[in-house]
Amino acid sequence: MYPDLLIPLLTGLALALLALTLVVVRQPVSRRLAFRQVARRRTEAALVIGGSILGTAIVIGALVVGDTLNFSVRQEAYRTLGPVDERVVAPPGPTGLAATRRLAVLADDPDVDGVLSARTAQASAVSGAAGRTVAEPRVLAWQLDFDEASRFGSAGGDPGLDGPNPGPGRVVVNEPLARSLGVSAGDPVTLYLFGTPRTYRVERVVPEEGLAGVGLGGRLNRDVFLAPGALDSAARAAGTEPRPVTFVSNRGGVESGEDLTDRVTADIRQALGPLAGQTAVETPKHTVLRDARQAGDSLGALFLMIGSFSIIAGALLLVNIFVMLGEERKSQMGMVRAVGMKRSRLVASFTLEGAAYALLSALPGVAIGVAVGWGVSVVAAKIFEGWAVGGSSIRIAFAVTPTSVLNGLAMGLLIAFAAILATSVRISRFNIIAAIRDLPAVPGRRPRRRLLVISSALAVLCALAAVPAVARSRPDTTYLLPALALAFAAPALLRVLPRHTVTTLIAGAVLLWTLLAPVVRPRIFDTPSMSVYVVQGALAAFSAVVLVSDNQRTLLRPLRRLLRRPTEGGLAARLAVAYPLAKRFRTGATLVMYTLIMFVLVLLTEISGILRAGVDGVVADATAGYSLRLDYNAQVAGERLVADLRGGPSAARISAVTPLLNATGRATDPGRRDTRPLDAAVVGVPDGAITGITFRERLPGLGDDAAVWRALATDPRYVVLDGFFGSTGGPAGDYYDPGDTLTLTDPRTGRGERKVIAGVLSNGMVFYPGTGASSTTYPVVLGERATRELFGAQAQNASALVRTGPGVSPDALATRLQGQQLASSLVATPIESDIRRQFDSSTAFFRLMQGFLALGLGVGITGLGVVMVRAVRERRRTIGILRALGFRARTVQRSFLWESTFIALEGIVLGSLLGVLTTWLMYRNSAAFEGLEGGFPVEWTNIGGLAAATFAASLLATIGPARRAAAIRPALAVRVTQ
């Protein structure tokens, strides 16, 4: 993923490694100091390396997930297209034959590797193999010359079809159809061609590759290839003709040929001449590869966003460790500075030590990251099956690219180097005499005049820049600029107010703004970018922790009686809170790690709960009482199928049938996110037939939902969309409103009309194609008259909505109708079951992200363990003195356990509260939750389980250090420092 970042990241890493190499070579004292510390503290070094490994693994895991999805979608180009770059679909009859003849001249085009003519028809199939009858209504029957197909495409390439043509009465089937029917070579199969059953014998089964997996837009194509002339003969017997299709292969390979799409498409239209307006020139290869890039980038960015919180936690772990190292070695650093060591060399020593930890974690981090990406891919494969439409879904195939591994490795190392360098510079600033004498740090003086002037100027600039950012609801800057303005104002406020007051006011104001920004500017979430969620979560966690850390004494007032008790427990409690109160920075850094991860885990848990609570409302909004969506072959069914449904054998089980007009169109994006036309599934609704499907937004003047449907019927200017039109990944936003316009075009004629959005559907799932169209095909709903006027003969009744009678099972009726209408290739989709299945898959996807984020929780728990391990070493003399004064080992152990309990519980509670509150504010104000009207449930059980598991893991990480502290021998601890 992100090939554009590879050179900048590698350049930055090379420069950083070059600087470190110069330090190693030119500063031997710094080198010896750094590497000696690494060798001496092996246990702590192992913990630090473990935390760094997890940080690197999270970055690489997220990028590998993106690689996997990108690769999986691109495999569609190999399975369902192979050498096919353009597809020209002509109408049956003389026009189609003339178009095929005109396209033959493309064989001499230098940009074209091959032209292949075929004939196709929608069909259905039945098999009695294995002793049971199996039907498949979604079949494409093809007639083409296998000899010409074997030469199609670039020389040396694999077109996917070769060998002899099937003989009379025989067919070749591809693997998806063979699996669906349970047939193999030699088995009989009955095909319904143009409504008439004909029995053939399977000559061979071919892999789903290239031409053997080709279709007309679906992800999964069940193909059957007939003998030359067999499809024409079946069509003549039915008094019709198959549809001519011409495949064009661009010069180059399966993917490289896509670069010539625009030029070859122009050549095709020129070759068609006056027939271009009556044929559809499609670019499926370009669409599939575009979808692959969008899907890979979107899912990779989503997991990288989730992983960003863990990466921040990992950086804080390094910062915390080096702050503790600086405090532990304060006397040593004072001495080396006193004997003449420059501050820059001290910084170099610390930076080298940290770089050693980061470099030692690099390769294990890569291995674990790849393994994490593989695990996520395995789980995601099952989830995507739940999102399948019409039996087709993205088939997840694990993949990892060197680009992603190098990007993740470089990113992880650069983040670690930057955190270590910044911390080293900070801890190298100290008073030499105070450090040698191990005196506590003196509270800082008032800010210097230069700092005051610069920070005040920056505060004013950020405040001024924040005004237009907030007014325009720019996602990241709406959060960042006001927060930065407040932070830069701190030096000026310290001139007139105490430090505690300033810290409390600024942290409180930043937290309040972070929580209320979605209320004030709800459109800040109308972006496919994930960065806004990282900024929001980080600001909320940091400001809340600063606010709590600076007011710990106030928060502990309710526990004063426990802390003042003259008992062993009271003494252990006082010791447990003494160090967190005294060492606010290290406590705050650990708290931020816990708060960040718990915040996101609880947020994901709450979103899952909202989805589960809202599914009933979504079903009601989406169906308006309809139980089934039917998709069928309009060429065979005609008007007969609707009449059969209303008066046939199943009529008693059906209370209403609403036929829908269908056409293929292109539409501009009303949200102005993309200048390219979008694929549209145009749906024409009969006048007055649909009035119960609801809208989340309506055009002013249209008082209710029924008024929108009436406007659609009476005014051809109006269309309705759903909230996901033009979405390419990321959270749904509010990018367009009623009154906005789009241009809807018939791709066959090139005729377009400007349309006005009359309403945005609460849920438009019933209008999505039920036969596995591209994930970037969006429904546009018009009135029946408007659809016929714009699309003419292309608009056909190819789908219908059905209401079942009282007590009738939609699933049972779907099976019954598919059997009765097999000749019409009818596919019946139970709407409610389909919606609930997709919601279940969405919930499972959130659980997958929670599992991925659990790695970050491991970083936080590791951080607490490292803090406690170093605390034992740091307090060795203090513990020895306490033990010499009569403190029992049990009291010391209890104080360490209670200290970790105090920190872990505070982080868990703070993260949980922020997660619930933030989700509630998003639920009330973000367009992503519109239509989910099941209320806001607080998932007490799941949150309690998360909190309990986190707390238990934190205690386990502290038991070892606590026992070591209790085992310290007073005489040795008092006499020696190490």
mmCIF file with all atom_site columns, N, CA and C in Angstrom, residues 669-690:
data_model
loop_
_atom_site.group_PDB
_atom_site.id
_atom_site.type_symbol
_atom_site.label_atom_id
_atom_site.label_alt_id
_atom_site.label_comp_id
_atom_site.label_asym_id
_atom_site.label_entity_id
_atom_site.label_seq_id
_atom_site.pdbx_PDB_ins_code
_atom_site.Cartn_x
_atom_site.Cartn_y
_atom_site.Cartn_z
_atom_site.occupancy
_atom_site.B_iso_or_equiv
_atom_site.pdbx_formal_charge
_atom_site.auth_seq_id
_atom_site.auth_comp_id
_atom_site.auth_asym_id
_atom_site.auth_atom_id
_atom_site.pdbx_PDB_model_num
ATOM 1  N N  . ASP A 1 669 ? -21.728 12.746 -9.729  1.00 0.00 ? 669 ASP A N  1
ATOM 2  C CA . ASP A 1 669 ? -21.805 12.701 -8.272  1.00 0.00 ? 669 ASP A CA 1
ATOM 3  C C  . ASP A 1 669 ? -22.390 14.007 -7.747  1.00 0.00 ? 669 ASP A C  1
ATOM 4  N N  . PRO A 1 670 ? -23.565 13.971 -7.112  1.00 0.00 ? 670 PRO A N  1
ATOM 5  C CA . PRO A 1 670 ? -24.132 15.222 -6.587  1.00 0.00 ? 670 PRO A CA 1
ATOM 6  C C  . PRO A 1 670 ? -23.335 15.780 -5.418  1.00 0.00 ? 670 PRO A C  1
ATOM 7  N N  . GLY A 1 671 ? -22.480 14.934 -4.800  1.00 0.00 ? 671 GLY A N  1
ATOM 8  C CA . GLY A 1 671 ? -21.635 15.406 -3.707  1.00 0.00 ? 671 GLY A CA 1
ATOM 9  C C  . GLY A 1 671 ? -20.334 16.017 -4.169  1.00 0.00 ? 671 GLY A C  1
ATOM 10 N N  . ARG A 1 672 ? -20.111 16.037 -5.491  1.00 0.00 ? 672 ARG A N  1
ATOM 11 C CA . ARG A 1 672 ? -18.914 16.639 -6.091  1.00 0.00 ? 672 ARG A CA 1
ATOM 12 C C  . ARG A 1 672 ? -17.612 16.027 -5.565  1.00 0.00 ? 672 ARG A C  1
ATOM 13 N N  . ARG A 1 673 ? -17.641 14.736 -5.188  1.00 0.00 ? 673 ARG A N  1
ATOM 14 C CA . ARG A 1 673 ? -16.425 14.083 -4.711  1.00 0.00 ? 673 ARG A CA 1
ATOM 15 C C  . ARG A 1 673 ? -15.566 13.567 -5.855  1.00 0.00 ? 673 ARG A C  1
ATOM 16 N N  . ASP A 1 674 ? -16.207 13.298 -6.999  1.00 0.00 ? 674 ASP A N  1
ATOM 17 C CA . ASP A 1 674 ? -15.501 12.713 -8.133  1.00 0.00 ? 674 ASP A CA 1
ATOM 18 C C  . ASP A 1 674 ? -16.079 13.315 -9.407  1.00 0.00 ? 674 ASP A C  1
ATOM 19 N N  . THR A 1 675 ? -15.203 13.673 -10.319 1.00 0.00 ? 675 THR A N  1
ATOM 20 C CA . THR A 1 675 ? -15.675 14.271 -11.573 1.00 0.00 ? 675 THR A CA 1
ATOM 21 C C  . THR A 1 675 ? -16.094 13.215 -12.589 1.00 0.00 ? 675 THR A C  1
ATOM 22 N N  . ARG A 1 676 ? -15.706 11.959 -12.360 1.00 0.00 ? 676 ARG A N  1
ATOM 23 C CA . ARG A 1 676 ? -16.048 10.894 -13.303 1.00 0.00 ? 676 ARG A CA 1
ATOM 24 C C  . ARG A 1 676 ? -17.479 10.420 -13.075 1.00 0.00 ? 676 ARG A C  1
ATOM 25 N N  . PRO A 1 677 ? -18.201 10.067 -14.156 1.00 0.00 ? 677 PRO A N  1
ATOM 26 C CA . PRO A 1 677 ? -19.566 9.535  -13.981 1.00 0.00 ? 677 PRO A CA 1
ATOM 27 C C  . PRO A 1 677 ? -19.537 8.219  -13.214 1.00 0.00 ? 677 PRO A C  1
ATOM 28 N N  . LEU A 1 678 ? -20.589 7.975  -12.448 1.00 0.00 ? 678 LEU A N  1
ATOM 29 C CA . LEU A 1 678 ? -20.714 6.767  -11.640 1.00 0.00 ? 678 LEU A CA 1
ATOM 30 C C  . LEU A 1 678 ? -21.702 5.808  -12.294 1.00 0.00 ? 678 LEU A C  1
ATOM 31 N N  . ASP A 1 679 ? -21.449 4.512  -12.133 1.00 0.00 ? 679 ASP A N  1
ATOM 32 C CA . ASP A 1 679 ? -22.386 3.509  -12.638 1.00 0.00 ? 679 ASP A CA 1
ATOM 33 C C  . ASP A 1 679 ? -23.663 3.563  -11.807 1.00 0.00 ? 679 ASP A C  1
ATOM 34 N N  . ALA A 1 680 ? -24.803 3.580  -12.486 1.00 0.00 ? 680 ALA A N  1
ATOM 35 C CA . ALA A 1 680 ? -26.088 3.699  -11.794 1.00 0.00 ? 680 ALA A CA 1
ATOM 36 C C  . ALA A 1 680 ? -27.020 2.577  -12.232 1.00 0.00 ? 680 ALA A C  1
ATOM 37 N N  . ALA A 1 681 ? -27.689 1.979  -11.242 1.00 0.00 ? 681 ALA A N  1
ATOM 38 C CA . ALA A 1 681 ? -28.772 1.032  -11.519 1.00 0.00 ? 681 ALA A CA 1
ATOM 39 C C  . ALA A 1 681 ? -30.065 1.835  -11.468 1.00 0.00 ? 681 ALA A C  1
ATOM 40 N N  . VAL A 1 682 ? -30.598 2.157  -12.621 1.00 0.00 ? 682 VAL A N  1
ATOM 41 C CA . VAL A 1 682 ? -31.786 3.010  -12.705 1.00 0.00 ? 682 VAL A CA 1
ATOM 42 C C  . VAL A 1 682 ? -33.034 2.165  -12.429 1.00 0.00 ? 682 VAL A C  1
ATOM 43 N N  . VAL A 1 683 ? -33.870 2.647  -11.527 1.00 0.00 ? 683 VAL A N  1
ATOM 44 C CA . VAL A 1 683 ? -35.087 1.930  -11.139 1.00 0.00 ? 683 VAL A CA 1
ATOM 45 C C  . VAL A 1 683 ? -36.280 2.857  -11.357 1.00 0.00 ? 683 VAL A C  1
ATOM 46 N N  . GLY A 1 684 ? -37.243 2.395  -12.143 1.00 0.00 ? 684 GLY A N  1
ATOM 47 C CA . GLY A 1 684 ? -38.467 3.147  -12.355 1.00 0.00 ? 684 GLY A CA 1
ATOM 48 C C  . GLY A 1 684 ? -39.611 2.537  -11.563 1.00 0.00 ? 684 GLY A C  1
ATOM 49 N N  . VAL A 1 685 ? -40.244 3.335  -10.690 1.00 0.00 ? 685 VAL A N  1
ATOM 50 C CA . VAL A 1 685 ? -41.323 2.815  -9.848  1.00 0.00 ? 685 VAL A CA 1
ATOM 51 C C  . VAL A 1 685 ? -42.677 3.210  -10.435 1.00 0.00 ? 685 VAL A C  1
ATOM 52 N N  . PRO A 1 686 ? -43.636 2.301  -10.405 1.00 0.00 ? 686 PRO A N  1
ATOM 53 C CA . PRO A 1 686 ? -44.974 2.626  -10.937 1.00 0.00 ? 686 PRO A CA 1
ATOM 54 C C  . PRO A 1 686 ? -45.631 3.735  -10.106 1.00 0.00 ? 686 PRO A C  1
ATOM 55 N N  . ASP A 1 687 ? -46.430 4.512  -10.768 1.00 0.00 ? 687 ASP A N  1
ATOM 56 C CA . ASP A 1 687 ? -47.106 5.628  -10.100 1.00 0.00 ? 687 ASP A CA 1
ATOM 57 C C  . ASP A 1 687 ? -48.003 5.110  -8.975  1.00 0.00 ? 687 ASP A C  1
ATOM 58 N N  . GLY A 1 688 ? -47.780 5.636  -7.779  1.00 0.00 ? 688 GLY A N  1
ATOM 59 C CA . GLY A 1 688 ? -48.619 5.327  -6.637  1.00 0.00 ? 688 GLY A CA 1
ATOM 60 C C  . GLY A 1 688 ? -48.428 3.947  -6.054  1.00 0.00 ? 688 GLY A C  1
ATOM 61 N N  . ALA A 1 689 ? -47.504 3.165  -6.588  1.00 0.00 ? 689 ALA A N  1
ATOM 62 C CA . ALA A 1 689 ? -47.349 1.789  -6.105  1.00 0.00 ? 689 ALA A CA 1
ATOM 63 C C  . ALA A 1 689 ? -46.523 1.718  -4.826  1.00 0.00 ? 689 ALA A C  1
ATOM 64 N N  . ILE A 1 690 ? -45.565 2.632  -4.680  1.00 0.00 ? 690 ILE A N  1
ATOM 65 C CA . ILE A 1 690 ? -44.689 2.612  -3.510  1.00 0.00 ? 690 ILE A CA 1
ATOM 66 C C  . ILE A 1 690 ? -44.869 3.930  -2.768  1.00 0.00 ? 690 ILE A C  1
#
